[in-house]
PDB file of C-alpha atoms in Angstrom:
ATOM      1  CA  UNK A 580     161.408 104.848 -14.217  1.00 72.00           C
ATOM      2  CA  UNK A 581     157.946 104.881 -14.578  1.00 85.00           C
ATOM      3  CA  UNK A 582     155.693 106.993 -17.051  1.00 92.00           C
ATOM      4  CA  UNK A 583     152.850 108.394 -14.984  1.00 96.00           C
ATOM      5  CA  UNK A 584     149.049 108.822 -16.353  1.00 96.00           C
ATOM      6  CA  UNK A 585     146.769 111.546 -14.846  1.00 95.00           C
ATOM      7  CA  UNK A 586     143.134 111.256 -15.409  1.00 93.00           C
ATOM      8  CA  UNK A 587     141.225 114.952 -16.108  1.00 89.00           C
ATOM      9  CA  UNK A 588     137.593 113.850 -15.992  1.00 82.00           C
ATOM     10  CA  UNK A 589     136.983 117.439 -16.268  1.00 76.00           C
ATOM     11  CA  UNK A 590     138.308 117.530 -20.160  1.00 73.00           C
ATOM     12  CA  UNK A 591     135.566 115.127 -21.426  1.00 64.00           C
ATOM     13  CA  UNK A 592     136.156 116.286 -25.177  1.00 59.00           C
ATOM     14  CA  UNK A 593     140.157 115.843 -25.142  1.00 56.00           C
ATOM     15  CA  UNK A 594     140.400 118.641 -27.005  1.00 58.00           C
ATOM     16  CA  UNK A 595     141.982 121.629 -25.028  1.00 56.00           C
ATOM     17  CA  UNK A 596     145.212 122.579 -25.002  1.00 65.00           C
ATOM     18  CA  UNK A 597     147.571 122.559 -22.080  1.00 68.00           C
ATOM     19  CA  UNK A 598     149.021 125.320 -20.954  1.00 72.00           C
ATOM     20  CA  UNK A 599     152.494 125.976 -19.427  1.00 76.00           C
ATOM     21  CA  UNK A 600     152.669 126.750 -15.713  1.00 80.00           C
ATOM     22  CA  UNK A 601     149.297 124.958 -15.401  1.00 90.00           C
ATOM     23  CA  UNK A 602     148.809 123.992 -11.798  1.00 94.00           C
ATOM     24  CA  UNK A 603     147.078 120.524 -10.774  1.00 95.00           C
ATOM     25  CA  UNK A 604     146.735 119.086  -7.003  1.00 97.00           C
ATOM     26  CA  UNK A 605     145.321 116.370  -5.092  1.00 98.00           C
ATOM     27  CA  UNK A 606     144.639 115.960  -1.442  1.00 98.00           C
ATOM     28  CA  UNK A 607     144.700 112.387   0.450  1.00 98.00           C
ATOM     29  CA  UNK A 608     144.276 110.851   3.664  1.00 97.00           C
ATOM     30  CA  UNK A 609     147.191 108.892   3.032  1.00 97.00           C
ATOM     31  CA  UNK A 610     150.273 108.954   0.389  1.00 97.00           C
ATOM     32  CA  UNK A 611     149.298 107.276  -2.974  1.00 97.00           C
ATOM     33  CA  UNK A 612     150.752 106.959  -5.912  1.00 96.00           C
ATOM     34  CA  UNK A 613     152.486 108.839  -7.470  1.00 97.00           C
ATOM     35  CA  UNK A 614     153.585 110.978  -4.414  1.00 97.00           C
ATOM     36  CA  UNK A 615     156.724 109.445  -3.903  1.00 95.00           C
ATOM     37  CA  UNK A 616     157.628 108.929  -8.117  1.00 94.00           C
ATOM     38  CA  UNK A 617     156.636 112.430  -8.763  1.00 96.00           C
ATOM     39  CA  UNK A 618     159.607 114.949  -9.243  1.00 95.00           C
ATOM     40  CA  UNK A 619     160.721 117.280 -11.205  1.00 95.00           C
ATOM     41  CA  UNK A 620     161.736 116.586 -14.772  1.00 91.00           C
ATOM     42  CA  UNK A 621     159.322 113.473 -14.449  1.00 92.00           C
ATOM     43  CA  UNK A 622     157.166 112.994 -17.759  1.00 91.00           C
ATOM     44  CA  UNK A 623     153.229 112.327 -17.325  1.00 95.00           C
ATOM     45  CA  UNK A 624     150.788 112.044 -19.948  1.00 95.00           C
ATOM     46  CA  UNK A 625     147.365 113.377 -19.399  1.00 94.00           C
ATOM     47  CA  UNK A 626     144.500 111.517 -20.302  1.00 93.00           C
ATOM     48  CA  UNK A 627     140.631 112.941 -20.606  1.00 91.00           C
ATOM     49  CA  UNK A 628     137.620 112.141 -18.909  1.00 84.00           C
ATOM     50  CA  UNK A 629     135.332 109.391 -20.371  1.00 72.00           C
ATOM     51  CA  UNK A 630     135.439 106.518 -17.950  1.00 65.00           C
ATOM     52  CA  UNK A 631     137.224 103.627 -16.346  1.00 62.00           C
ATOM     53  CA  UNK A 632     138.235 102.753 -19.720  1.00 65.00           C
ATOM     54  CA  UNK A 633     137.849 105.348 -22.091  1.00 73.00           C
ATOM     55  CA  UNK A 634     139.204 108.452 -22.667  1.00 84.00           C
ATOM     56  CA  UNK A 635     142.068 109.988 -25.019  1.00 89.00           C
ATOM     57  CA  UNK A 636     145.767 110.351 -24.520  1.00 92.00           C
ATOM     58  CA  UNK A 637     145.753 114.187 -24.957  1.00 92.00           C
ATOM     59  CA  UNK A 638     149.330 115.382 -24.167  1.00 93.00           C
ATOM     60  CA  UNK A 639     152.926 114.236 -22.668  1.00 94.00           C
ATOM     61  CA  UNK A 640     154.248 116.926 -20.365  1.00 94.00           C
ATOM     62  CA  UNK A 641     157.056 117.895 -18.023  1.00 93.00           C
ATOM     63  CA  UNK A 642     156.789 118.394 -14.384  1.00 95.00           C
ATOM     64  CA  UNK A 643     158.330 121.777 -13.708  1.00 96.00           C
ATOM     65  CA  UNK A 644     158.074 122.352 -10.060  1.00 97.00           C
ATOM     66  CA  UNK A 645     156.770 120.143  -6.861  1.00 98.00           C
ATOM     67  CA  UNK A 646     155.037 120.951  -3.913  1.00 98.00           C
ATOM     68  CA  UNK A 647     154.435 117.249  -1.565  1.00 97.00           C
ATOM     69  CA  UNK A 648     154.002 118.262   1.918  1.00 97.00           C
ATOM     70  CA  UNK A 649     151.495 117.188   4.812  1.00 98.00           C
ATOM     71  CA  UNK A 650     149.230 119.719   5.734  1.00 98.00           C
ATOM     72  CA  UNK A 651     146.873 120.027   8.790  1.00 98.00           C
ATOM     73  CA  UNK A 652     144.266 121.822   7.281  1.00 98.00           C
ATOM     74  CA  UNK A 653     143.024 123.606   4.228  1.00 98.00           C
ATOM     75  CA  UNK A 654     144.399 127.140   5.212  1.00 98.00           C
ATOM     76  CA  UNK A 655     147.977 125.010   5.907  1.00 98.00           C
ATOM     77  CA  UNK A 656     147.678 123.403   2.259  1.00 98.00           C
ATOM     78  CA  UNK A 657     146.844 126.855   0.651  1.00 98.00           C
ATOM     79  CA  UNK A 658     149.926 128.395   2.088  1.00 97.00           C
ATOM     80  CA  UNK A 659     151.974 125.005   0.733  1.00 98.00           C
ATOM     81  CA  UNK A 660     150.412 125.750  -2.573  1.00 98.00           C
ATOM     82  CA  UNK A 661     151.328 129.420  -2.960  1.00 97.00           C
ATOM     83  CA  UNK A 662     154.750 128.467  -3.945  1.00 95.00           C
ATOM     84  CA  UNK A 663     153.492 127.097  -7.456  1.00 96.00           C
ATOM     85  CA  UNK A 664     151.429 130.820  -8.477  1.00 95.00           C
ATOM     86  CA  UNK A 665     148.271 129.728  -7.213  1.00 95.00           C
ATOM     87  CA  UNK A 666     146.155 132.531  -4.607  1.00 95.00           C
ATOM     88  CA  UNK A 667     144.859 131.405  -1.616  1.00 96.00           C
ATOM     89  CA  UNK A 668     141.336 132.429  -2.682  1.00 96.00           C
ATOM     90  CA  UNK A 669     141.524 130.845  -6.249  1.00 96.00           C
ATOM     91  CA  UNK A 670     142.540 127.048  -4.154  1.00 97.00           C
ATOM     92  CA  UNK A 671     140.000 127.275  -1.536  1.00 97.00           C
ATOM     93  CA  UNK A 672     137.439 128.319  -3.492  1.00 96.00           C
ATOM     94  CA  UNK A 673     137.603 124.887  -5.956  1.00 96.00           C
ATOM     95  CA  UNK A 674     135.153 122.385  -5.480  1.00 95.00           C
ATOM     96  CA  UNK A 675     137.951 119.867  -5.017  1.00 96.00           C
ATOM     97  CA  UNK A 676     139.710 121.591  -2.272  1.00 97.00           C
ATOM     98  CA  UNK A 677     136.386 121.932  -0.541  1.00 97.00           C
ATOM     99  CA  UNK A 678     135.825 118.518  -0.561  1.00 97.00           C
ATOM    100  CA  UNK A 679     138.833 117.442   0.489  1.00 98.00           C
ATOM    101  CA  UNK A 680     140.110 115.571   3.363  1.00 98.00           C
ATOM    102  CA  UNK A 681     140.900 118.155   6.412  1.00 97.00           C
ATOM    103  CA  UNK A 682     144.155 117.222   7.264  1.00 98.00           C
ATOM    104  CA  UNK A 683     146.345 114.664   5.257  1.00 98.00           C
ATOM    105  CA  UNK A 684     148.986 114.707   2.154  1.00 98.00           C
ATOM    106  CA  UNK A 685     148.819 117.671  -0.105  1.00 98.00           C
ATOM    107  CA  UNK A 686     150.502 116.564  -4.053  1.00 98.00           C
ATOM    108  CA  UNK A 687     150.670 119.562  -5.983  1.00 98.00           C
ATOM    109  CA  UNK A 688     152.944 120.207  -9.635  1.00 97.00           C
ATOM    110  CA  UNK A 689     153.099 122.640 -12.206  1.00 96.00           C
ATOM    111  CA  UNK A 690     154.402 121.239 -16.046  1.00 95.00           C
ATOM    112  CA  UNK A 691     155.148 122.031 -19.601  1.00 94.00           C
ATOM    113  CA  UNK A 692     153.117 121.005 -22.339  1.00 93.00           C
ATOM    114  CA  UNK A 693     155.757 118.738 -24.445  1.00 93.00           C
ATOM    115  CA  UNK A 694     153.861 116.975 -27.137  1.00 93.00           C
ATOM    116  CA  UNK A 695     150.317 116.443 -28.362  1.00 92.00           C
ATOM    117  CA  UNK A 696     149.556 112.823 -28.406  1.00 92.00           C
ATOM    118  CA  UNK A 697     145.580 113.219 -28.956  1.00 89.00           C
ATOM    119  CA  UNK A 698     145.363 109.498 -29.713  1.00 89.00           C
ATOM    120  CA  UNK A 699     142.566 106.782 -27.977  1.00 87.00           C
ATOM    121  CA  UNK A 700     143.332 104.823 -24.669  1.00 88.00           C
ATOM    122  CA  UNK A 701     143.472 101.410 -24.425  1.00 85.00           C
ATOM    123  CA  UNK A 702     142.795  98.732 -21.956  1.00 84.00           C
ATOM    124  CA  UNK A 703     146.726  98.784 -20.806  1.00 85.00           C
ATOM    125  CA  UNK A 704     146.529 102.491 -20.059  1.00 89.00           C
ATOM    126  CA  UNK A 705     145.509 101.824 -16.078  1.00 88.00           C
ATOM    127  CA  UNK A 706     144.466 104.618 -14.102  1.00 92.00           C
ATOM    128  CA  UNK A 707     143.463 103.864 -10.365  1.00 91.00           C
ATOM    129  CA  UNK A 708     140.739 105.415  -8.644  1.00 91.00           C
ATOM    130  CA  UNK A 709     142.777 108.191  -7.542  1.00 94.00           C
ATOM    131  CA  UNK A 710     143.011 109.247 -11.109  1.00 93.00           C
ATOM    132  CA  UNK A 711     146.467 108.361 -11.412  1.00 96.00           C
ATOM    133  CA  UNK A 712     148.533 105.193 -13.244  1.00 94.00           C
ATOM    134  CA  UNK A 713     151.961 104.273 -13.714  1.00 95.00           C
ATOM    135  CA  UNK A 714     153.363 102.038 -16.724  1.00 93.00           C
ATOM    136  CA  UNK A 715     156.888 101.058 -17.683  1.00 92.00           C
ATOM    137  CA  UNK A 716     155.910 102.287 -21.262  1.00 93.00           C
ATOM    138  CA  UNK A 717     152.896 103.501 -22.960  1.00 94.00           C
ATOM    139  CA  UNK A 718     152.487 101.861 -26.185  1.00 93.00           C
ATOM    140  CA  UNK A 719     150.044 104.071 -28.280  1.00 91.00           C
ATOM    141  CA  UNK A 720     148.264 102.067 -31.003  1.00 85.00           C
ATOM    142  CA  UNK A 721     144.854 102.456 -33.111  1.00 72.00           C
ATOM    143  CA  UNK A 722     143.338 100.591 -30.328  1.00 60.00           C
ATOM    144  CA  UNK A 723     140.744  99.151 -33.228  1.00 57.00           C
ATOM    145  CA  UNK A 724     140.387 101.923 -35.040  1.00 63.00           C
ATOM    146  CA  UNK A 725     141.266 101.653 -39.064  1.00 63.00           C
ATOM    147  CA  UNK A 726     142.823 103.938 -41.571  1.00 62.00           C
ATOM    148  CA  UNK A 727     145.300 106.495 -40.995  1.00 71.00           C
ATOM    149  CA  UNK A 728     144.536 109.044 -38.563  1.00 71.00           C
ATOM    150  CA  UNK A 729     146.180 112.404 -37.762  1.00 76.00           C
ATOM    151  CA  UNK A 730     149.168 112.999 -35.787  1.00 86.00           C
ATOM    152  CA  UNK A 731     149.059 116.571 -34.736  1.00 87.00           C
ATOM    153  CA  UNK A 732     152.903 116.474 -33.220  1.00 92.00           C
ATOM    154  CA  UNK A 733     155.477 116.553 -36.098  1.00 94.00           C
ATOM    155  CA  UNK A 734     158.207 114.627 -33.970  1.00 95.00           C
ATOM    156  CA  UNK A 735     155.676 111.630 -33.834  1.00 95.00           C
ATOM    157  CA  UNK A 736     153.917 112.077 -37.455  1.00 94.00           C
ATOM    158  CA  UNK A 737     157.751 112.245 -38.924  1.00 95.00           C
ATOM    159  CA  UNK A 738     158.618 109.050 -36.648  1.00 96.00           C
ATOM    160  CA  UNK A 739     155.692 106.942 -38.383  1.00 96.00           C
ATOM    161  CA  UNK A 740     156.503 107.996 -41.666  1.00 96.00           C
ATOM    162  CA  UNK A 741     160.491 106.970 -41.398  1.00 97.00           C
ATOM    163  CA  UNK A 742     159.145 103.609 -39.837  1.00 97.00           C
ATOM    164  CA  UNK A 743     156.736 103.172 -42.729  1.00 97.00           C
ATOM    165  CA  UNK A 744     159.418 104.315 -45.250  1.00 98.00           C
ATOM    166  CA  UNK A 745     161.918 101.854 -43.491  1.00 98.00           C
ATOM    167  CA  UNK A 746     159.904  98.646 -43.924  1.00 98.00           C
ATOM    168  CA  UNK A 747     158.848  99.256 -47.550  1.00 98.00           C
ATOM    169  CA  UNK A 748     162.437 100.476 -48.534  1.00 98.00           C
ATOM    170  CA  UNK A 749     163.292  96.630 -47.093  1.00 98.00           C
ATOM    171  CA  UNK A 750     160.081  95.239 -49.050  1.00 98.00           C
ATOM    172  CA  UNK A 751     162.143  96.896 -52.295  1.00 98.00           C
ATOM    173  CA  UNK A 752     165.172  95.526 -51.360  1.00 98.00           C
ATOM    174  CA  UNK A 753     163.464  91.362 -50.610  1.00 98.00           C
ATOM    175  CA  UNK A 754     161.947  92.010 -54.222  1.00 96.00           C
ATOM    176  CA  UNK A 755     165.620  91.714 -55.644  1.00 96.00           C
ATOM    177  CA  UNK A 756     165.953  95.868 -56.374  1.00 96.00           C
ATOM    178  CA  UNK A 757     169.465  96.969 -55.284  1.00 96.00           C
ATOM    179  CA  UNK A 758     170.116  99.492 -52.899  1.00 96.00           C
ATOM    180  CA  UNK A 759     171.389 101.838 -55.471  1.00 96.00           C
ATOM    181  CA  UNK A 760     168.358 101.568 -57.642  1.00 97.00           C
ATOM    182  CA  UNK A 761     165.983 102.375 -54.676  1.00 98.00           C
ATOM    183  CA  UNK A 762     165.972 106.421 -54.342  1.00 97.00           C
ATOM    184  CA  UNK A 763     164.335 108.505 -51.909  1.00 98.00           C
ATOM    185  CA  UNK A 764     162.500 110.945 -53.643  1.00 97.00           C
ATOM    186  CA  UNK A 765     159.720 112.182 -50.513  1.00 96.00           C
ATOM    187  CA  UNK A 766     161.411 115.704 -50.157  1.00 96.00           C
ATOM    188  CA  UNK A 767     161.097 116.949 -54.373  1.00 95.00           C
ATOM    189  CA  UNK A 768     158.399 114.634 -55.915  1.00 96.00           C
ATOM    190  CA  UNK A 769     154.919 113.399 -55.022  1.00 96.00           C
ATOM    191  CA  UNK A 770     156.164 109.858 -54.293  1.00 97.00           C
ATOM    192  CA  UNK A 771     158.409 108.146 -51.739  1.00 98.00           C
ATOM    193  CA  UNK A 772     160.803 106.034 -53.840  1.00 98.00           C
ATOM    194  CA  UNK A 773     161.827 105.624 -57.372  1.00 97.00           C
ATOM    195  CA  UNK A 774     163.599 102.509 -58.581  1.00 97.00           C
ATOM    196  CA  UNK A 775     165.872 101.940 -61.935  1.00 96.00           C
ATOM    197  CA  UNK A 776     167.896 104.473 -63.608  1.00 94.00           C
ATOM    198  CA  UNK A 777     166.644 108.170 -63.423  1.00 91.00           C
ATOM    199  CA  UNK A 778     166.432 108.798 -66.736  1.00 91.00           C
ATOM    200  CA  UNK A 779     164.301 105.384 -67.337  1.00 93.00           C
ATOM    201  CA  UNK A 780     162.413 104.745 -63.797  1.00 95.00           C
ATOM    202  CA  UNK A 781     160.881 101.525 -63.857  1.00 94.00           C
ATOM    203  CA  UNK A 782     158.843 101.990 -60.864  1.00 96.00           C
ATOM    204  CA  UNK A 783     157.714 104.141 -57.986  1.00 97.00           C
ATOM    205  CA  UNK A 784     156.227 103.685 -54.572  1.00 98.00           C
ATOM    206  CA  UNK A 785     154.025 106.053 -52.212  1.00 97.00           C
ATOM    207  CA  UNK A 786     154.051 104.996 -49.130  1.00 98.00           C
ATOM    208  CA  UNK A 787     151.204 105.522 -46.230  1.00 96.00           C
ATOM    209  CA  UNK A 788     151.557 104.684 -42.470  1.00 95.00           C
ATOM    210  CA  UNK A 789     149.334 104.385 -39.975  1.00 93.00           C
ATOM    211  CA  UNK A 790     149.002 103.323 -36.279  1.00 92.00           C
ATOM    212  CA  UNK A 791     145.172 101.552 -37.282  1.00 86.00           C
ATOM    213  CA  UNK A 792     144.328  99.011 -39.044  1.00 89.00           C
ATOM    214  CA  UNK A 793     143.643  98.705 -42.852  1.00 91.00           C
ATOM    215  CA  UNK A 794     141.162 101.320 -44.185  1.00 89.00           C
ATOM    216  CA  UNK A 795     140.874 105.166 -45.742  1.00 91.00           C
ATOM    217  CA  UNK A 796     144.671 106.909 -46.209  1.00 92.00           C
ATOM    218  CA  UNK A 797     144.933 110.589 -46.712  1.00 92.00           C
ATOM    219  CA  UNK A 798     146.328 111.100 -50.744  1.00 94.00           C
ATOM    220  CA  UNK A 799     147.033 114.466 -52.172  1.00 93.00           C
ATOM    221  CA  UNK A 800     146.121 115.591 -55.553  1.00 92.00           C
ATOM    222  CA  UNK A 801     150.196 115.432 -56.733  1.00 93.00           C
ATOM    223  CA  UNK A 802     150.430 112.093 -55.308  1.00 95.00           C
ATOM    224  CA  UNK A 803     147.194 110.713 -57.585  1.00 95.00           C
ATOM    225  CA  UNK A 804     148.274 112.647 -60.825  1.00 94.00           C
ATOM    226  CA  UNK A 805     151.649 111.508 -60.156  1.00 94.00           C
ATOM    227  CA  UNK A 806     150.144 107.911 -60.412  1.00 95.00           C
ATOM    228  CA  UNK A 807     147.407 108.641 -63.145  1.00 94.00           C
ATOM    229  CA  UNK A 808     149.479 110.649 -65.678  1.00 88.00           C
ATOM    230  CA  UNK A 809     153.157 109.678 -65.807  1.00 84.00           C
ATOM    231  CA  UNK A 810     152.997 106.594 -67.532  1.00 90.00           C
ATOM    232  CA  UNK A 811     155.365 104.857 -65.086  1.00 94.00           C
ATOM    233  CA  UNK A 812     154.259 101.999 -62.408  1.00 96.00           C
ATOM    234  CA  UNK A 813     153.230 102.951 -59.183  1.00 97.00           C
ATOM    235  CA  UNK A 814     152.649 101.234 -56.099  1.00 97.00           C
ATOM    236  CA  UNK A 815     150.616 102.479 -53.087  1.00 97.00           C
ATOM    237  CA  UNK A 816     152.167 100.776 -50.054  1.00 97.00           C
ATOM    238  CA  UNK A 817     150.306 101.318 -46.822  1.00 96.00           C
ATOM    239  CA  UNK A 818     151.830 100.157 -43.611  1.00 97.00           C
ATOM    240  CA  UNK A 819     148.965  99.865 -40.808  1.00 95.00           C
ATOM    241  CA  UNK A 820     149.022  98.723 -37.250  1.00 94.00           C
ATOM    242  CA  UNK A 821     152.354 100.448 -36.433  1.00 95.00           C
ATOM    243  CA  UNK A 822     152.584 101.404 -32.513  1.00 94.00           C
ATOM    244  CA  UNK A 823     154.347 104.346 -30.727  1.00 95.00           C
ATOM    245  CA  UNK A 824     156.323 103.835 -27.657  1.00 96.00           C
ATOM    246  CA  UNK A 825     156.655 106.317 -25.159  1.00 95.00           C
ATOM    247  CA  UNK A 826     159.872 105.332 -23.031  1.00 91.00           C
ATOM    248  CA  UNK A 827     160.301 106.323 -19.606  1.00 87.00           C
ATOM    249  CA  UNK A 828     163.603 108.142 -20.736  1.00 88.00           C
ATOM    250  CA  UNK A 829     161.367 110.382 -22.812  1.00 88.00           C
ATOM    251  CA  UNK A 830     161.813 108.955 -25.893  1.00 94.00           C
ATOM    252  CA  UNK A 831     159.647 107.861 -28.338  1.00 96.00           C
ATOM    253  CA  UNK A 832     160.006 104.935 -31.038  1.00 97.00           C
ATOM    254  CA  UNK A 833     157.688 102.818 -33.818  1.00 97.00           C
ATOM    255  CA  UNK A 834     157.492  99.491 -33.867  1.00 95.00           C
ATOM    256  CA  UNK A 835     155.501  96.947 -35.892  1.00 95.00           C
ATOM    257  CA  UNK A 836     153.513  97.215 -38.775  1.00 96.00           C
ATOM    258  CA  UNK A 837     151.877  95.416 -41.555  1.00 96.00           C
ATOM    259  CA  UNK A 838     152.354  96.185 -45.255  1.00 97.00           C
ATOM    260  CA  UNK A 839     149.445  95.972 -47.602  1.00 97.00           C
ATOM    261  CA  UNK A 840     149.903  96.686 -51.792  1.00 97.00           C
ATOM    262  CA  UNK A 841     147.509  98.506 -53.901  1.00 96.00           C
ATOM    263  CA  UNK A 842     149.814  97.365 -57.352  1.00 94.00           C
ATOM    264  CA  UNK A 843     149.556  99.080 -59.549  1.00 95.00           C
ATOM    265  CA  UNK A 844     147.890 101.822 -57.959  1.00 96.00           C
ATOM    266  CA  UNK A 845     145.897 103.768 -60.556  1.00 94.00           C
ATOM    267  CA  UNK A 846     143.160 105.551 -58.054  1.00 92.00           C
ATOM    268  CA  UNK A 847     139.594 105.678 -59.753  1.00 91.00           C
ATOM    269  CA  UNK A 848     137.228 109.038 -58.993  1.00 89.00           C
ATOM    270  CA  UNK A 849     135.082 106.393 -57.245  1.00 90.00           C
ATOM    271  CA  UNK A 850     137.665 105.429 -54.443  1.00 90.00           C
ATOM    272  CA  UNK A 851     138.824 109.413 -53.923  1.00 89.00           C
ATOM    273  CA  UNK A 852     136.875 111.553 -51.478  1.00 87.00           C
ATOM    274  CA  UNK A 853     137.247 115.147 -51.201  1.00 84.00           C
ATOM    275  CA  UNK A 854     138.246 116.363 -48.115  1.00 80.00           C
ATOM    276  CA  UNK A 855     139.582 119.742 -49.023  1.00 80.00           C
ATOM    277  CA  UNK A 856     139.480 122.564 -51.876  1.00 77.00           C
ATOM    278  CA  UNK A 857     141.779 125.182 -52.906  1.00 76.00           C
ATOM    279  CA  UNK A 858     139.632 128.416 -53.049  1.00 78.00           C
ATOM    280  CA  UNK A 859     140.867 131.579 -55.294  1.00 82.00           C
ATOM    281  CA  UNK A 860     138.688 134.520 -53.985  1.00 84.00           C
ATOM    282  CA  UNK A 861     138.257 137.390 -56.451  1.00 82.00           C
ATOM    283  CA  UNK A 862     139.844 140.365 -54.608  1.00 87.00           C
ATOM    284  CA  UNK A 863     138.855 142.542 -57.601  1.00 81.00           C
ATOM    285  CA  UNK A 864     135.490 142.474 -58.695  1.00 70.00           C
TER     286      UNK A 864
END
């Protein structure tokens, strides 16, 4: 099994959403990759335009239906692809079809979006001249970027968070704290770990995980307030250079990571930059 990459040169910005049932096709004089590999259920990663080694990994999608047949002329290809729901007129009027070989092989497919990736493409994500690539696993990293980027997909975001949490928990154990003294408080407090007796904790840790290298991270007002005002030593633990990996079976894993500590963490105003405000309109002037 392999993961397929599909270049979308018209998607230069990498922003448009993927739509269920969207149809794509290729028309070749001979059967090129992935004519044999593309089947219902195959995972494909869409790649935006931007050049041979640029672009963005935009979406992970799953193939819903495939038509791959030899066609004798464009009219024949139009009849074959109608099974996927595109009209003959729409198919024949596209610039791609107009410029395609008069006869050859049609590879057409529809897909459903699985999750938004929206991370930089790297040289390890090769794409051939026909707009397709194939790899055993897709590794997503910061690709030279620094700091905590945004992951739109909640599953990927949570996996990065949990990987960072696990690495920091192991660091706490290595520092001599017993497992029973380390409490995960991330669900109900503005810090991720508290260490020591509940009535008199000795330490709190706020954890941040990022695919990029060392750089800025996002902190909430509650996290800053807890570090400044509660009188308990707080550590900001940043796990950077994590790697997300999509495997051929469709599972995502997180590996790697380097730990950096701000100990004690007492965030100053100079180190904070406002990126969002809470505004309360006056509805009763």
